[in-house]
PDB file of C-alpha atoms and ligand atoms in Angstrom:
ATOM      1  CA  UNK A   1      16.667 -17.964  17.336  1.00 43.00           C
ATOM      2  CA  UNK A   2      15.585 -16.764  13.881  1.00 66.00           C
ATOM      3  CA  UNK A   3      12.695 -18.899  12.659  1.00 84.00           C
ATOM      4  CA  UNK A   4      12.285 -17.215   9.254  1.00 87.00           C
ATOM      5  CA  UNK A   5      14.444 -16.635   6.205  1.00 93.00           C
ATOM      6  CA  UNK A   6      14.022 -13.891   3.623  1.00 93.00           C
ATOM      7  CA  UNK A   7      14.180 -14.425  -0.207  1.00 95.00           C
ATOM      8  CA  UNK A   8      14.396 -11.381  -2.433  1.00 96.00           C
ATOM      9  CA  UNK A   9      11.310 -10.803  -4.542  1.00 96.00           C
ATOM     10  CA  UNK A  10      11.528  -7.188  -5.755  1.00 97.00           C
ATOM     11  CA  UNK A  11      14.909  -5.497  -5.795  1.00 98.00           C
ATOM     12  CA  UNK A  12      15.009  -1.720  -5.000  1.00 98.00           C
ATOM     13  CA  UNK A  13      15.768  -0.678  -8.587  1.00 98.00           C
ATOM     14  CA  UNK A  14      12.774  -2.536  -9.917  1.00 98.00           C
ATOM     15  CA  UNK A  15      10.539  -0.921  -7.237  1.00 98.00           C
ATOM     16  CA  UNK A  16      11.866   2.586  -7.948  1.00 98.00           C
ATOM     17  CA  UNK A  17      11.386   2.170 -11.684  1.00 98.00           C
ATOM     18  CA  UNK A  18       7.760   1.011 -11.279  1.00 98.00           C
ATOM     19  CA  UNK A  19       7.040   3.832  -8.791  1.00 98.00           C
ATOM     20  CA  UNK A  20       8.292   6.326 -11.421  1.00 98.00           C
ATOM     21  CA  UNK A  21       5.970   4.769 -14.094  1.00 98.00           C
ATOM     22  CA  UNK A  22       2.940   4.951 -11.752  1.00 98.00           C
ATOM     23  CA  UNK A  23       3.734   8.605 -10.950  1.00 98.00           C
ATOM     24  CA  UNK A  24       3.879   9.420 -14.599  1.00 98.00           C
ATOM     25  CA  UNK A  25       0.538   7.712 -15.294  1.00 98.00           C
ATOM     26  CA  UNK A  26      -1.140   9.576 -12.375  1.00 98.00           C
ATOM     27  CA  UNK A  27       0.459  12.905 -13.458  1.00 98.00           C
ATOM     28  CA  UNK A  28      -1.033  12.486 -16.969  1.00 98.00           C
ATOM     29  CA  UNK A  29      -4.466  11.405 -15.741  1.00 98.00           C
ATOM     30  CA  UNK A  30      -4.808  14.316 -13.294  1.00 98.00           C
ATOM     31  CA  UNK A  31      -3.172  17.088 -15.329  1.00 97.00           C
ATOM     32  CA  UNK A  32      -5.017  20.385 -14.752  1.00 96.00           C
ATOM     33  CA  UNK A  33      -7.121  18.829 -11.921  1.00 97.00           C
ATOM     34  CA  UNK A  34      -6.849  19.299  -8.177  1.00 92.00           C
ATOM     35  CA  UNK A  35      -5.735  16.061  -6.522  1.00 98.00           C
ATOM     36  CA  UNK A  36      -5.469  14.873  -2.924  1.00 98.00           C
ATOM     37  CA  UNK A  37      -3.307  11.797  -2.224  1.00 98.00           C
ATOM     38  CA  UNK A  38      -4.210   9.939   0.976  1.00 98.00           C
ATOM     39  CA  UNK A  39      -1.722   7.419   2.305  1.00 98.00           C
ATOM     40  CA  UNK A  40      -2.834   4.593   4.586  1.00 97.00           C
ATOM     41  CA  UNK A  41      -0.283   4.296   7.356  1.00 95.00           C
ATOM     42  CA  UNK A  42       2.045   2.691   8.419  1.00 93.00           C
ATOM     43  CA  UNK A  43       3.096   0.339   5.652  1.00 95.00           C
ATOM     44  CA  UNK A  44       2.666   2.906   2.900  1.00 97.00           C
ATOM     45  CA  UNK A  45       5.382   5.346   4.148  1.00 97.00           C
ATOM     46  CA  UNK A  46       8.166   4.667   1.620  1.00 98.00           C
ATOM     47  CA  UNK A  47       5.912   4.023  -1.395  1.00 98.00           C
ATOM     48  CA  UNK A  48       3.938   7.147  -0.628  1.00 98.00           C
ATOM     49  CA  UNK A  49       6.947   9.427  -0.298  1.00 98.00           C
ATOM     50  CA  UNK A  50       8.619   8.019  -3.445  1.00 98.00           C
ATOM     51  CA  UNK A  51       5.426   8.271  -5.381  1.00 98.00           C
ATOM     52  CA  UNK A  52       4.508  11.840  -4.510  1.00 98.00           C
ATOM     53  CA  UNK A  53       8.105  13.109  -5.174  1.00 97.00           C
ATOM     54  CA  UNK A  54       7.951  11.635  -8.704  1.00 98.00           C
ATOM     55  CA  UNK A  55       4.633  13.352  -9.650  1.00 98.00           C
ATOM     56  CA  UNK A  56       4.741  16.169 -12.141  1.00 95.00           C
ATOM     57  CA  UNK A  57       1.545  17.893 -10.905  1.00 97.00           C
ATOM     58  CA  UNK A  58       0.698  19.904  -7.786  1.00 95.00           C
ATOM     59  CA  UNK A  59      -1.090  17.884  -5.094  1.00 97.00           C
ATOM     60  CA  UNK A  60      -2.222  17.976  -1.467  1.00 98.00           C
ATOM     61  CA  UNK A  61      -1.466  15.038   0.770  1.00 98.00           C
ATOM     62  CA  UNK A  62      -2.866  13.551   3.961  1.00 98.00           C
ATOM     63  CA  UNK A  63      -2.884  10.260   5.824  1.00 98.00           C
ATOM     64  CA  UNK A  64      -5.205   7.722   7.462  1.00 96.00           C
ATOM     65  CA  UNK A  65      -3.931   5.301  10.076  1.00 95.00           C
ATOM     66  CA  UNK A  66      -5.536   1.885   9.757  1.00 83.00           C
ATOM     67  CA  UNK A  67      -4.383  -1.510  10.911  1.00 74.00           C
ATOM     68  CA  UNK A  68      -5.966  -4.866  10.241  1.00 69.00           C
ATOM     69  CA  UNK A  69      -3.410  -7.417  11.365  1.00 55.00           C
ATOM     70  CA  UNK A  70      -2.708  -8.624  14.825  1.00 54.00           C
ATOM     71  CA  UNK A  71       0.597 -10.213  15.564  1.00 50.00           C
ATOM     72  CA  UNK A  72       1.690 -12.871  13.008  1.00 52.00           C
ATOM     73  CA  UNK A  73       0.951 -13.344   9.344  1.00 53.00           C
ATOM     74  CA  UNK A  74      -2.857 -13.736   9.370  1.00 57.00           C
ATOM     75  CA  UNK A  75      -5.266 -10.790   8.953  1.00 57.00           C
ATOM     76  CA  UNK A  76      -7.501 -10.270  11.939  1.00 58.00           C
ATOM     77  CA  UNK A  77     -10.336  -9.215   9.691  1.00 63.00           C
ATOM     78  CA  UNK A  78     -11.044  -6.191  11.863  1.00 74.00           C
ATOM     79  CA  UNK A  79      -9.862  -2.765  10.772  1.00 78.00           C
ATOM     80  CA  UNK A  80      -8.975  -0.268  13.429  1.00 78.00           C
ATOM     81  CA  UNK A  81      -8.796   3.419  12.297  1.00 82.00           C
ATOM     82  CA  UNK A  82      -6.896   5.687  14.679  1.00 86.00           C
ATOM     83  CA  UNK A  83      -6.245   8.638  12.426  1.00 92.00           C
ATOM     84  CA  UNK A  84      -8.599  10.166   9.863  1.00 93.00           C
ATOM     85  CA  UNK A  85      -8.006  12.490   6.931  1.00 96.00           C
ATOM     86  CA  UNK A  86      -7.931  16.132   8.071  1.00 96.00           C
ATOM     87  CA  UNK A  87      -8.179  17.902   4.694  1.00 96.00           C
ATOM     88  CA  UNK A  88     -11.757  18.491   3.491  1.00 97.00           C
ATOM     89  CA  UNK A  89     -12.274  16.148   0.527  1.00 97.00           C
ATOM     90  CA  UNK A  90     -15.735  17.280  -0.559  1.00 97.00           C
ATOM     91  CA  UNK A  91     -15.818  17.995  -4.263  1.00 97.00           C
ATOM     92  CA  UNK A  92     -12.138  16.901  -4.648  1.00 97.00           C
ATOM     93  CA  UNK A  93     -10.410  14.148  -6.601  1.00 98.00           C
ATOM     94  CA  UNK A  94      -8.832  11.676  -4.158  1.00 98.00           C
ATOM     95  CA  UNK A  95      -6.366   8.819  -4.634  1.00 98.00           C
ATOM     96  CA  UNK A  96      -5.994   6.335  -1.771  1.00 98.00           C
ATOM     97  CA  UNK A  97      -2.490   5.050  -1.651  1.00 98.00           C
ATOM     98  CA  UNK A  98      -1.722   1.663  -0.038  1.00 98.00           C
ATOM     99  CA  UNK A  99       1.348  -0.570   0.066  1.00 97.00           C
ATOM    100  CA  UNK A 100      -0.543  -3.855  -0.306  1.00 96.00           C
ATOM    101  CA  UNK A 101      -4.106  -5.130  -0.876  1.00 95.00           C
ATOM    102  CA  UNK A 102      -4.590  -8.598   0.511  1.00 92.00           C
ATOM    103  CA  UNK A 103      -8.146  -9.441   1.699  1.00 91.00           C
ATOM    104  CA  UNK A 104      -9.259  -6.103   0.423  1.00 93.00           C
ATOM    105  CA  UNK A 105     -11.095  -5.278   3.649  1.00 91.00           C
ATOM    106  CA  UNK A 106      -8.986  -2.276   4.628  1.00 92.00           C
ATOM    107  CA  UNK A 107      -9.336  -0.493   1.317  1.00 95.00           C
ATOM    108  CA  UNK A 108     -13.017  -1.259   0.773  1.00 93.00           C
ATOM    109  CA  UNK A 109     -13.870  -0.002   4.263  1.00 91.00           C
ATOM    110  CA  UNK A 110     -11.842   3.192   3.899  1.00 94.00           C
ATOM    111  CA  UNK A 111     -13.065   3.936   0.418  1.00 95.00           C
ATOM    112  CA  UNK A 112     -16.658   3.569   1.599  1.00 93.00           C
ATOM    113  CA  UNK A 113     -16.066   6.012   4.479  1.00 91.00           C
ATOM    114  CA  UNK A 114     -14.460   8.581   2.186  1.00 95.00           C
ATOM    115  CA  UNK A 115     -17.276   8.359  -0.329  1.00 96.00           C
ATOM    116  CA  UNK A 116     -19.730   9.422   2.389  1.00 95.00           C
ATOM    117  CA  UNK A 117     -17.981  12.828   2.375  1.00 95.00           C
ATOM    118  CA  UNK A 118     -18.861  13.766  -1.222  1.00 97.00           C
ATOM    119  CA  UNK A 119     -15.551  13.724  -3.042  1.00 98.00           C
ATOM    120  CA  UNK A 120     -15.610  14.208  -6.861  1.00 98.00           C
ATOM    121  CA  UNK A 121     -13.846  10.810  -7.259  1.00 98.00           C
ATOM    122  CA  UNK A 122     -11.915   8.262  -5.214  1.00 98.00           C
ATOM    123  CA  UNK A 123      -9.393   6.005  -6.951  1.00 98.00           C
ATOM    124  CA  UNK A 124      -6.994   3.456  -5.524  1.00 98.00           C
ATOM    125  CA  UNK A 125      -3.257   3.101  -6.045  1.00 98.00           C
ATOM    126  CA  UNK A 126      -1.448   0.057  -4.597  1.00 98.00           C
ATOM    127  CA  UNK A 127       2.137  -1.024  -4.861  1.00 98.00           C
ATOM    128  CA  UNK A 128       1.252  -4.731  -4.538  1.00 98.00           C
ATOM    129  CA  UNK A 129      -1.951  -6.559  -5.348  1.00 97.00           C
ATOM    130  CA  UNK A 130      -1.884  -9.919  -3.633  1.00 94.00           C
ATOM    131  CA  UNK A 131      -4.855 -12.041  -4.690  1.00 89.00           C
ATOM    132  CA  UNK A 132      -4.549 -15.286  -2.723  1.00 87.00           C
ATOM    133  CA  UNK A 133      -6.789 -14.245   0.189  1.00 87.00           C
ATOM    134  CA  UNK A 134      -9.059 -11.644  -1.405  1.00 90.00           C
ATOM    135  CA  UNK A 135     -12.454 -11.515   0.383  1.00 92.00           C
ATOM    136  CA  UNK A 136     -13.985  -8.460  -1.144  1.00 92.00           C
ATOM    137  CA  UNK A 137     -13.552  -7.095  -4.651  1.00 91.00           C
ATOM    138  CA  UNK A 138     -12.052  -3.634  -4.629  1.00 94.00           C
ATOM    139  CA  UNK A 139     -11.228  -1.909  -7.919  1.00 96.00           C
ATOM    140  CA  UNK A 140      -7.485  -1.131  -8.190  1.00 97.00           C
ATOM    141  CA  UNK A 141      -6.877   1.762 -10.544  1.00 98.00           C
ATOM    142  CA  UNK A 142      -3.086   1.951 -10.329  1.00 98.00           C
ATOM    143  CA  UNK A 143      -1.080  -1.154  -9.397  1.00 98.00           C
ATOM    144  CA  UNK A 144       2.709  -1.627  -9.148  1.00 98.00           C
ATOM    145  CA  UNK A 145       2.979  -5.400  -9.016  1.00 98.00           C
ATOM    146  CA  UNK A 146       0.702  -8.407  -8.841  1.00 96.00           C
ATOM    147  CA  UNK A 147       1.646 -11.431  -6.729  1.00 94.00           C
ATOM    148  CA  UNK A 148      -0.389 -14.523  -6.006  1.00 85.00           C
ATOM    149  CA  UNK A 149       0.839 -15.581  -2.576  1.00 80.00           C
ATOM    150  CA  UNK A 150       3.479 -15.370   0.108  1.00 88.00           C
ATOM    151  CA  UNK A 151       4.109 -13.172   3.123  1.00 92.00           C
ATOM    152  CA  UNK A 152       6.202 -10.258   2.026  1.00 95.00           C
ATOM    153  CA  UNK A 153       8.262  -7.741   4.018  1.00 97.00           C
ATOM    154  CA  UNK A 154      10.433  -4.688   3.302  1.00 98.00           C
ATOM    155  CA  UNK A 155       9.891  -1.193   1.807  1.00 98.00           C
ATOM    156  CA  UNK A 156       7.366  -0.470   4.555  1.00 98.00           C
ATOM    157  CA  UNK A 157       5.851  -3.926   4.852  1.00 97.00           C
ATOM    158  CA  UNK A 158       6.345  -5.616   8.242  1.00 96.00           C
ATOM    159  CA  UNK A 159       6.163  -8.869  10.167  1.00 94.00           C
ATOM    160  CA  UNK A 160       5.474  -8.038  13.796  1.00 92.00           C
ATOM    161  CA  UNK A 161       6.768  -4.504  13.064  1.00 94.00           C
ATOM    162  CA  UNK A 162      10.111  -5.717  11.795  1.00 95.00           C
ATOM    163  CA  UNK A 163      11.673  -5.399   8.331  1.00 96.00           C
ATOM    164  CA  UNK A 164       9.861  -2.156   7.335  1.00 97.00           C
ATOM    165  CA  UNK A 165      13.166  -0.363   6.931  1.00 98.00           C
ATOM    166  CA  UNK A 166      14.592  -2.671   4.151  1.00 97.00           C
ATOM    167  CA  UNK A 167      14.825  -1.009   0.697  1.00 98.00           C
ATOM    168  CA  UNK A 168      14.071  -4.223  -1.194  1.00 98.00           C
ATOM    169  CA  UNK A 169      10.988  -6.438  -0.885  1.00 97.00           C
ATOM    170  CA  UNK A 170      11.365 -10.058   0.325  1.00 97.00           C
ATOM    171  CA  UNK A 171       9.238 -13.179   0.777  1.00 96.00           C
ATOM    172  CA  UNK A 172       9.451 -14.412   4.383  1.00 94.00           C
ATOM    173  CA  UNK A 173       9.707 -18.202   4.617  1.00 91.00           C
ATOM    174  CA  UNK A 174       9.756 -20.540   7.621  1.00 86.00           C
ATOM    175  CA  UNK A 175      13.223 -22.091   8.094  1.00 83.00           C
ATOM    176  CA  UNK A 176      13.495 -25.841   7.409  1.00 77.00           C
ATOM    177  CA  UNK A 177      14.171 -27.589  10.712  1.00 70.00           C
ATOM    178  CA  UNK A 178      17.845 -28.650  10.920  1.00 66.00           C
ATOM    179  CA  UNK A 179      18.836 -31.836  12.621  1.00 58.00           C
TER     180      UNK A 179
HETATM  181  C1  PRP B 201      -1.496  -3.970   5.916  1.00 86.21           C
HETATM  182  C2  PRP B 201      -1.387  -3.113   4.698  1.00 86.21           C
HETATM  183  C3  PRP B 201      -2.804  -2.784   4.422  1.00 86.21           C
HETATM  184  C4  PRP B 201      -3.618  -3.956   4.857  1.00 86.21           C
HETATM  185  C5  PRP B 201      -3.960  -4.840   3.672  1.00 86.21           C
HETATM  186  O1  PRP B 201      -1.565  -3.081   7.007  1.00 86.21           O
HETATM  187  O2  PRP B 201      -0.573  -2.030   4.895  1.00 86.21           O
HETATM  188  O3  PRP B 201      -3.201  -1.604   5.057  1.00 86.21           O
HETATM  189  O4  PRP B 201      -2.743  -4.673   5.716  1.00 86.21           O
HETATM  190  O5  PRP B 201      -4.617  -5.914   4.040  1.00 86.21           O
HETATM  191  P1  PRP B 201      -6.179  -6.264   3.685  1.00 86.21           P
HETATM  192  O6  PRP B 201      -6.341  -6.073   2.248  1.00 86.21           O
HETATM  193  O7  PRP B 201      -6.235  -7.695   4.121  1.00 86.21           O
HETATM  194  O8  PRP B 201      -7.032  -5.378   4.512  1.00 86.21           O
HETATM  195  P2  PRP B 201      -1.475  -3.551   8.495  1.00 86.21           P
HETATM  196  O9  PRP B 201      -2.850  -3.722   9.063  1.00 86.21           O
HETATM  197  O10 PRP B 201      -0.541  -4.690   8.646  1.00 86.21           O
HETATM  198  O11 PRP B 201      -0.941  -2.253   9.152  1.00 86.21           O
HETATM  199  P3  PRP B 201       0.452  -1.494   8.747  1.00 86.21           P
HETATM  200  O12 PRP B 201       0.154  -0.677   7.459  1.00 86.21           O
HETATM  201  O13 PRP B 201       0.731  -0.575   9.899  1.00 86.21           O
HETATM  202  O14 PRP B 201       1.543  -2.509   8.519  1.00 86.21           O
END
């Protein structure tokens, strides 16, 4: 039986509009520079592909696979990296692209690792900045939406690997018990 219900938070048109605005901002900031965009899999897939296709500048792209959550809605606090960047980032401008920053542990650990390789700069672009459970301050250079709380799914974001395929973003809520 389904124990959760979904309430729409960000409709697809609103997401797409904001992604185009972020792409424009990045395109202006990096005009005439070499830029590598690094997506943090898996949740970032749709945001990343929409973002890069709306840029007006040439870029290179690559991915890191990192996961912090076990099953359920609580972060495990441990970040497991199973795929690293393969492009040489030394002397390059890099933007790390992430679907959501929650505790901040994933992004701060990955940024720290990338900085050891001597890039010219590393900035961070997130679709959603969720502040409720922040444990470590990580500077967000480009942000799509701020939310305070709630477990959200859709547009790449999952709950136990479900709901990633939805085009809109929803808040997942526990169903009221019915008598
Ligand atoms: C989610 C999200 C971020 C991370 C954010 O990934 O995509 O990578 O959690 O949480 P944090 O700020 O608390 O570290 P998850 O580990 O669920 O893996 P996924 O991308 O495969 O969904």
